[in-house]
């Protein structure tokens, strides 16, 4: 009687195992050699979800915050608020900022007994080592009552959206220490100058004040809204000075990168300028692009909720990019220098 089933021999099993091993090894080698898949960028609203810090105490406790105290004490029914332009440095930009901060700290005079470097706290990285967003303030810290929140937000959105401010690039043209009028802290700040992308390198080499008209215009609108709820304005600018190019106000815009509670920051000015100059030379030697970023929206944080308000021009272009697609148009190209 013939066999109904023809079982493979052990030799055949060994051949199949070898073939499977070769196939698996080839697949692994191909996967290792392949370039990593590029991930799509996170939506701009993603970071707003995690903008609030985790609370570690139910009461204000300076010892938990390097000696800092609240500029605005917590009161039930009142919401600390802030209007600003946000900047998320890229990884290379973050590394350059870290190098700048290290260069400044290294030249500061040692004090105390035993002598040591003054305590300078970075605003670039969280306690967990995560890079943090930076910002240009368009308001002082202020408070809104619960009933004021919806109306204030709607008015601010209408004011910013109706402005004629177009997206623009900002570069940096100086590094200084600035004593905050709202607290005991002094901040290490990069001075801001509005420019276009082609002129970023020229801005970084200059020590001029820069016109900063787009920021002055946005500040006037934000100050007008803040003053309408009885809160103090930023830089003492009058709400009617949107078209008046105030040189002092224009020079005041900055991005803070560190802070300290030390008193004698005046003795650090020359040392800080020297460290900044050396850092700039190193940046140019290494052919690194000057630090800059695109201003295309204004943000407001009310309590722990962040709202993003696109500038009118960038919003219109985004709408055109969405609508001008199809068989007769094709995808619309982004406009150079505006994105």
Tab-separated table of C-alpha atoms in Angstrom:
chain	number	residue	atom	x	y	z
A	1	UNK	CA	0.000	0.000	0.000
A	2	UNK	CA	1.420	3.410	-0.967
A	3	UNK	CA	2.211	6.038	1.683
A	4	UNK	CA	-0.525	8.614	2.076
A	5	UNK	CA	1.831	11.254	3.518
A	6	UNK	CA	5.427	11.889	2.414
A	7	UNK	CA	7.190	13.411	5.443
A	8	UNK	CA	10.257	15.561	4.722
A	9	UNK	CA	13.586	14.258	5.883
A	10	UNK	CA	15.673	15.891	8.634
A	11	UNK	CA	18.078	17.103	5.948
A	12	UNK	CA	15.247	18.993	4.282
A	13	UNK	CA	14.340	20.652	7.589
A	14	UNK	CA	17.931	21.818	8.034
A	15	UNK	CA	17.935	23.355	4.540
A	16	UNK	CA	14.693	25.213	5.273
A	17	UNK	CA	16.082	26.523	8.587
A	18	UNK	CA	19.227	27.801	6.856
A	19	UNK	CA	17.158	29.531	4.178
A	20	UNK	CA	14.963	31.172	6.837
A	21	UNK	CA	18.040	32.360	8.773
A	22	UNK	CA	19.575	33.906	5.646
A	23	UNK	CA	16.298	35.649	4.767
A	24	UNK	CA	15.893	37.005	8.314
A	25	UNK	CA	19.510	38.214	8.444
A	26	UNK	CA	19.179	39.910	5.057
A	27	UNK	CA	16.002	41.689	6.187
A	28	UNK	CA	17.653	42.914	9.395
A	29	UNK	CA	20.707	44.194	7.503
A	30	UNK	CA	18.494	46.015	5.009
A	31	UNK	CA	16.499	47.603	7.816
A	32	UNK	CA	19.687	48.755	9.559
A	33	UNK	CA	21.085	50.250	6.348
A	34	UNK	CA	17.880	52.082	5.448
A	35	UNK	CA	17.693	55.765	6.477
A	36	UNK	CA	15.366	56.459	9.413
A	37	UNK	CA	11.845	57.370	8.410
A	38	UNK	CA	11.187	61.087	8.780
A	39	UNK	CA	8.330	61.868	11.130
A	40	UNK	CA	5.815	64.587	10.298
A	41	UNK	CA	6.195	67.767	12.360
A	42	UNK	CA	4.039	68.172	15.439
A	43	UNK	CA	1.092	70.543	15.025
A	44	UNK	CA	1.768	73.997	16.458
A	45	UNK	CA	-0.964	73.493	19.073
A	46	UNK	CA	0.678	70.354	20.525
A	47	UNK	CA	3.028	72.195	22.883
A	48	UNK	CA	0.200	74.390	24.158
A	49	UNK	CA	-1.383	71.334	25.785
A	50	UNK	CA	1.624	70.941	28.080
A	51	UNK	CA	2.337	74.619	28.716
A	52	UNK	CA	1.451	74.491	32.436
A	53	UNK	CA	3.979	73.299	35.002
A	54	UNK	CA	3.120	70.479	37.381
A	55	UNK	CA	2.151	71.820	40.815
A	56	UNK	CA	4.262	70.368	43.638
A	57	UNK	CA	2.563	72.221	46.491
A	58	UNK	CA	-0.863	73.630	47.328
A	59	UNK	CA	0.750	76.819	48.719
A	60	UNK	CA	3.409	79.235	47.435
A	61	UNK	CA	6.800	77.901	48.535
A	62	UNK	CA	9.935	79.748	47.273
A	63	UNK	CA	12.200	76.867	48.370
A	64	UNK	CA	10.643	74.721	45.634
A	65	UNK	CA	11.451	77.302	42.942
A	66	UNK	CA	15.101	78.383	43.522
A	67	UNK	CA	13.967	81.223	45.797
A	68	UNK	CA	11.402	82.685	43.398
A	69	UNK	CA	8.167	84.166	44.694
A	70	UNK	CA	4.942	84.687	42.779
A	71	UNK	CA	4.652	88.082	41.104
A	72	UNK	CA	0.880	87.658	41.410
A	73	UNK	CA	-0.333	85.777	44.526
A	74	UNK	CA	-2.934	83.105	43.863
A	75	UNK	CA	-6.505	84.227	44.547
A	76	UNK	CA	-9.504	82.027	43.811
A	77	UNK	CA	-11.430	83.339	40.819
A	78	UNK	CA	-8.458	85.280	39.402
A	79	UNK	CA	-6.453	83.893	36.492
A	80	UNK	CA	-2.768	84.827	35.959
A	81	UNK	CA	-2.337	85.755	32.297
A	82	UNK	CA	0.423	86.628	29.839
A	83	UNK	CA	0.597	87.645	26.153
A	84	UNK	CA	3.726	86.740	24.178
A	85	UNK	CA	5.374	85.554	20.977
A	86	UNK	CA	6.764	82.038	21.323
A	87	UNK	CA	9.993	80.546	19.965
A	88	UNK	CA	10.819	76.846	19.963
A	89	UNK	CA	14.572	76.643	19.237
A	90	UNK	CA	15.657	73.753	17.037
A	91	UNK	CA	18.181	71.249	18.409
A	92	UNK	CA	21.170	73.100	16.832
A	93	UNK	CA	19.813	76.438	18.087
A	94	UNK	CA	19.326	75.007	21.573
A	95	UNK	CA	22.931	73.745	21.560
A	96	UNK	CA	24.164	77.210	20.523
A	97	UNK	CA	22.170	78.851	23.322
A	98	UNK	CA	23.555	76.371	25.850
A	99	UNK	CA	27.084	77.197	24.667
A	100	UNK	CA	26.351	80.922	25.050
A	101	UNK	CA	25.026	80.521	28.591
A	102	UNK	CA	28.017	78.394	29.593
A	103	UNK	CA	30.401	81.005	28.160
A	104	UNK	CA	28.735	83.761	30.212
A	105	UNK	CA	28.696	81.798	33.469
A	106	UNK	CA	32.373	80.873	33.056
A	107	UNK	CA	33.482	84.533	32.980
A	108	UNK	CA	31.423	85.744	35.959
A	109	UNK	CA	33.507	86.586	39.062
A	110	UNK	CA	33.518	84.129	41.931
A	111	UNK	CA	31.987	85.336	45.189
A	112	UNK	CA	31.255	84.055	48.686
A	113	UNK	CA	33.225	81.997	51.166
A	114	UNK	CA	34.339	79.588	49.867
A	115	UNK	CA	34.338	81.444	46.541
A	116	UNK	CA	32.061	80.090	43.838
A	117	UNK	CA	30.178	81.081	40.734
A	118	UNK	CA	26.946	83.027	41.344
A	119	UNK	CA	23.750	81.009	40.961
A	120	UNK	CA	22.481	81.534	37.411
A	121	UNK	CA	19.434	79.446	36.500
A	122	UNK	CA	18.844	78.412	32.899
A	123	UNK	CA	15.515	79.017	31.172
A	124	UNK	CA	16.583	76.790	28.280
A	125	UNK	CA	15.982	73.399	29.888
A	126	UNK	CA	13.564	71.985	32.449
A	127	UNK	CA	14.608	70.156	35.620
A	128	UNK	CA	14.181	66.922	33.636
A	129	UNK	CA	16.560	68.096	30.899
A	130	UNK	CA	13.824	68.831	28.353
A	131	UNK	CA	14.355	71.869	26.065
A	132	UNK	CA	11.883	74.646	26.868
A	133	UNK	CA	10.210	77.212	24.595
A	134	UNK	CA	11.349	80.826	24.871
A	135	UNK	CA	9.328	83.972	24.270
A	136	UNK	CA	9.114	87.711	23.616
A	137	UNK	CA	6.708	89.295	26.097
A	138	UNK	CA	3.888	91.482	24.791
A	139	UNK	CA	2.429	92.112	28.253
A	140	UNK	CA	3.372	92.151	31.898
A	141	UNK	CA	1.928	89.352	34.031
A	142	UNK	CA	-1.670	90.349	34.753
A	143	UNK	CA	-4.853	88.809	36.127
A	144	UNK	CA	-8.327	88.308	34.729
A	145	UNK	CA	-11.431	87.557	36.731
A	146	UNK	CA	-13.440	84.548	35.630
A	147	UNK	CA	-16.175	86.715	34.123
A	148	UNK	CA	-13.609	88.717	32.088
A	149	UNK	CA	-11.919	85.773	30.376
A	150	UNK	CA	-14.217	85.177	27.357
A	151	UNK	CA	-14.669	88.853	26.471
A	152	UNK	CA	-10.975	89.648	26.863
A	153	UNK	CA	-9.918	86.734	24.668
A	154	UNK	CA	-12.429	87.623	21.943
A	155	UNK	CA	-11.312	91.271	21.963
A	156	UNK	CA	-7.629	90.342	21.776
A	157	UNK	CA	-8.225	87.931	18.897
A	158	UNK	CA	-10.152	90.608	16.988
A	159	UNK	CA	-7.462	93.234	17.613
A	160	UNK	CA	-4.498	91.061	16.603
A	161	UNK	CA	-6.303	89.541	13.615
A	162	UNK	CA	-7.274	92.971	12.267
A	163	UNK	CA	-3.745	94.351	12.512
A	164	UNK	CA	-1.681	94.908	9.392
A	165	UNK	CA	1.325	93.213	10.948
A	166	UNK	CA	2.701	90.574	8.587
A	167	UNK	CA	4.850	87.590	9.610
A	168	UNK	CA	8.485	88.592	9.949
A	169	UNK	CA	11.837	87.256	11.079
A	170	UNK	CA	13.606	88.387	14.219
A	171	UNK	CA	17.314	88.093	14.905
A	172	UNK	CA	19.427	89.081	17.900
A	173	UNK	CA	21.915	91.934	18.238
A	174	UNK	CA	23.002	92.013	21.863
A	175	UNK	CA	23.163	90.254	25.228
A	176	UNK	CA	22.400	92.148	28.452
A	177	UNK	CA	21.298	91.785	32.051
A	178	UNK	CA	17.853	93.188	32.812
A	179	UNK	CA	16.382	93.707	36.302
A	180	UNK	CA	12.662	92.910	36.335
A	181	UNK	CA	10.431	95.594	37.892
A	182	UNK	CA	7.970	92.878	38.932
A	183	UNK	CA	10.337	90.701	40.992
A	184	UNK	CA	13.757	90.476	42.620
A	185	UNK	CA	15.152	88.544	39.676
A	186	UNK	CA	17.560	89.775	37.016
A	187	UNK	CA	17.399	88.169	33.576
A	188	UNK	CA	20.039	87.433	30.959
A	189	UNK	CA	18.355	88.582	27.741
A	190	UNK	CA	19.031	88.486	24.018
A	191	UNK	CA	18.001	91.782	22.395
A	192	UNK	CA	15.580	91.343	19.492
A	193	UNK	CA	15.673	93.048	16.087
A	194	UNK	CA	13.041	92.499	13.387
A	195	UNK	CA	14.521	91.818	9.961
A	196	UNK	CA	14.036	89.657	6.895
A	197	UNK	CA	15.687	86.281	6.472
A	198	UNK	CA	18.330	87.565	4.048
A	199	UNK	CA	19.538	90.189	6.557
A	200	UNK	CA	19.680	88.033	9.715
A	201	UNK	CA	23.479	87.852	9.562
A	202	UNK	CA	23.762	91.653	9.372
A	203	UNK	CA	21.516	92.069	12.415
A	204	UNK	CA	23.601	89.643	14.479
A	205	UNK	CA	26.772	91.652	13.729
A	206	UNK	CA	25.267	95.013	14.654
A	207	UNK	CA	24.685	96.591	18.038
A	208	UNK	CA	22.016	98.918	16.703
A	209	UNK	CA	18.558	99.155	18.188
A	210	UNK	CA	16.579	98.071	15.147
A	211	UNK	CA	13.186	99.527	14.295
A	212	UNK	CA	11.034	96.591	15.565
A	213	UNK	CA	7.890	98.295	14.251
A	214	UNK	CA	5.870	95.035	13.934
A	215	UNK	CA	6.485	94.264	17.611
A	216	UNK	CA	5.755	97.862	18.658
A	217	UNK	CA	2.449	97.680	16.784
A	218	UNK	CA	1.487	94.361	18.381
A	219	UNK	CA	2.508	95.668	21.810
A	220	UNK	CA	0.252	98.711	21.420
A	221	UNK	CA	-2.730	96.498	20.639
A	222	UNK	CA	-1.982	94.133	23.525
A	223	UNK	CA	-1.434	97.022	25.949
A	224	UNK	CA	-4.752	98.530	24.901
A	225	UNK	CA	-6.557	95.308	25.777
A	226	UNK	CA	-4.726	94.927	29.099
A	227	UNK	CA	-5.431	98.546	30.065
A	228	UNK	CA	-9.134	98.023	29.319
A	229	UNK	CA	-9.353	95.653	32.312
A	230	UNK	CA	-7.439	98.000	34.607
A	231	UNK	CA	-4.085	96.203	34.444
A	232	UNK	CA	-0.626	97.826	34.016
A	233	UNK	CA	0.846	98.014	30.521
A	234	UNK	CA	4.245	96.703	29.436
A	235	UNK	CA	7.164	99.171	29.123
A	236	UNK	CA	4.809	102.003	30.115
A	237	UNK	CA	3.798	102.427	26.482
A	238	UNK	CA	0.655	104.488	25.972
A	239	UNK	CA	-2.115	102.669	24.164
A	240	UNK	CA	-2.195	105.388	21.474
A	241	UNK	CA	1.415	104.964	20.336
A	242	UNK	CA	0.977	102.189	17.779
A	243	UNK	CA	2.097	104.433	14.917
A	244	UNK	CA	4.673	106.312	16.999
A	245	UNK	CA	8.066	104.614	16.711
A	246	UNK	CA	9.323	104.956	20.277
A	247	UNK	CA	13.029	104.084	20.193
A	248	UNK	CA	13.136	103.167	23.872
A	249	UNK	CA	10.208	100.767	23.552
A	250	UNK	CA	11.578	99.326	20.298
A	251	UNK	CA	14.852	98.474	22.038
A	252	UNK	CA	13.107	96.822	24.997
A	253	UNK	CA	12.007	93.613	23.258
A	254	UNK	CA	14.038	90.594	24.280
A	255	UNK	CA	14.181	86.839	24.846
A	256	UNK	CA	15.227	85.741	28.348
A	257	UNK	CA	17.612	82.758	28.544
A	258	UNK	CA	18.537	82.704	32.273
A	259	UNK	CA	17.885	84.436	35.599
A	260	UNK	CA	19.590	85.139	38.922
A	261	UNK	CA	18.834	86.611	42.349
A	262	UNK	CA	22.323	88.142	42.584
A	263	UNK	CA	22.423	91.868	43.384
A	264	UNK	CA	25.565	93.140	41.664
A	265	UNK	CA	24.728	92.464	38.011
A	266	UNK	CA	26.244	95.823	36.961
A	267	UNK	CA	29.691	94.307	37.489
A	268	UNK	CA	28.827	91.607	34.970
A	269	UNK	CA	27.963	93.845	32.006
A	270	UNK	CA	31.416	94.108	30.387
A	271	UNK	CA	32.221	90.464	31.071
A	272	UNK	CA	28.932	89.417	29.502
A	273	UNK	CA	29.564	91.555	26.395
A	274	UNK	CA	33.008	89.977	25.993
A	275	UNK	CA	31.582	86.467	26.343
A	276	UNK	CA	28.897	87.287	23.771
A	277	UNK	CA	31.487	88.605	21.312
A	278	UNK	CA	33.631	85.487	21.699
A	279	UNK	CA	30.592	83.264	21.235
A	280	UNK	CA	29.646	85.132	18.034
A	281	UNK	CA	33.158	84.644	16.650
A	282	UNK	CA	32.977	80.919	17.382
A	283	UNK	CA	29.593	80.722	15.663
A	284	UNK	CA	31.031	82.301	12.514
A	285	UNK	CA	34.153	80.111	12.580
A	286	UNK	CA	31.939	77.035	12.700
A	287	UNK	CA	29.792	78.457	9.854
A	288	UNK	CA	26.657	78.308	11.974
A	289	UNK	CA	23.597	80.228	10.867
A	290	UNK	CA	22.760	83.203	13.116
A	291	UNK	CA	19.930	82.578	15.558
A	292	UNK	CA	16.559	83.757	14.277
A	293	UNK	CA	12.920	82.719	14.167
A	294	UNK	CA	9.667	83.563	12.434
A	295	UNK	CA	6.989	85.640	14.170
A	296	UNK	CA	3.663	84.550	12.687
A	297	UNK	CA	1.322	84.464	15.687
A	298	UNK	CA	0.645	85.829	19.168
A	299	UNK	CA	-0.135	83.600	22.136
A	300	UNK	CA	-2.040	84.296	25.328
A	301	UNK	CA	-1.972	82.092	28.393
A	302	UNK	CA	-4.925	82.469	30.780
A	303	UNK	CA	-4.482	80.198	33.776
A	304	UNK	CA	-3.224	76.975	32.216
A	305	UNK	CA	-4.993	77.439	28.864
A	306	UNK	CA	-2.984	78.712	25.874
A	307	UNK	CA	-4.623	80.260	22.798
A	308	UNK	CA	-2.723	80.819	19.541
A	309	UNK	CA	-3.721	83.851	17.434
A	310	UNK	CA	-2.238	83.770	13.891
A	311	UNK	CA	-1.343	87.092	12.324
A	312	UNK	CA	-3.885	88.029	9.683
A	313	UNK	CA	-1.465	87.745	6.760
A	314	UNK	CA	-0.299	84.240	7.691
A	315	UNK	CA	-3.909	83.106	8.190
A	316	UNK	CA	-4.949	84.409	4.756
A	317	UNK	CA	-2.012	82.676	3.076
A	318	UNK	CA	-2.835	79.424	4.863
A	319	UNK	CA	-6.427	79.644	3.570
A	320	UNK	CA	-5.228	80.307	0.018
A	321	UNK	CA	-2.855	77.352	0.258
A	322	UNK	CA	-5.788	75.135	1.282
A	323	UNK	CA	-8.226	76.407	-1.377
A	324	UNK	CA	-5.872	76.790	-4.373
A	325	UNK	CA	-5.441	73.064	-4.923
A	326	UNK	CA	-7.017	70.810	-7.509
A	327	UNK	CA	-6.570	69.612	-11.100
A	328	UNK	CA	-6.192	73.155	-12.472
A	329	UNK	CA	-3.933	74.600	-9.810
A	330	UNK	CA	-1.855	71.964	-8.077
A	331	UNK	CA	-0.509	72.540	-4.563
A	332	UNK	CA	0.370	76.149	-3.828
A	333	UNK	CA	4.012	76.791	-2.955
A	334	UNK	CA	4.925	78.438	0.325
A	335	UNK	CA	6.140	82.004	-0.029
A	336	UNK	CA	9.823	82.319	0.776
A	337	UNK	CA	10.588	84.411	3.841
A	338	UNK	CA	7.088	84.176	5.290
A	339	UNK	CA	7.118	80.624	6.656
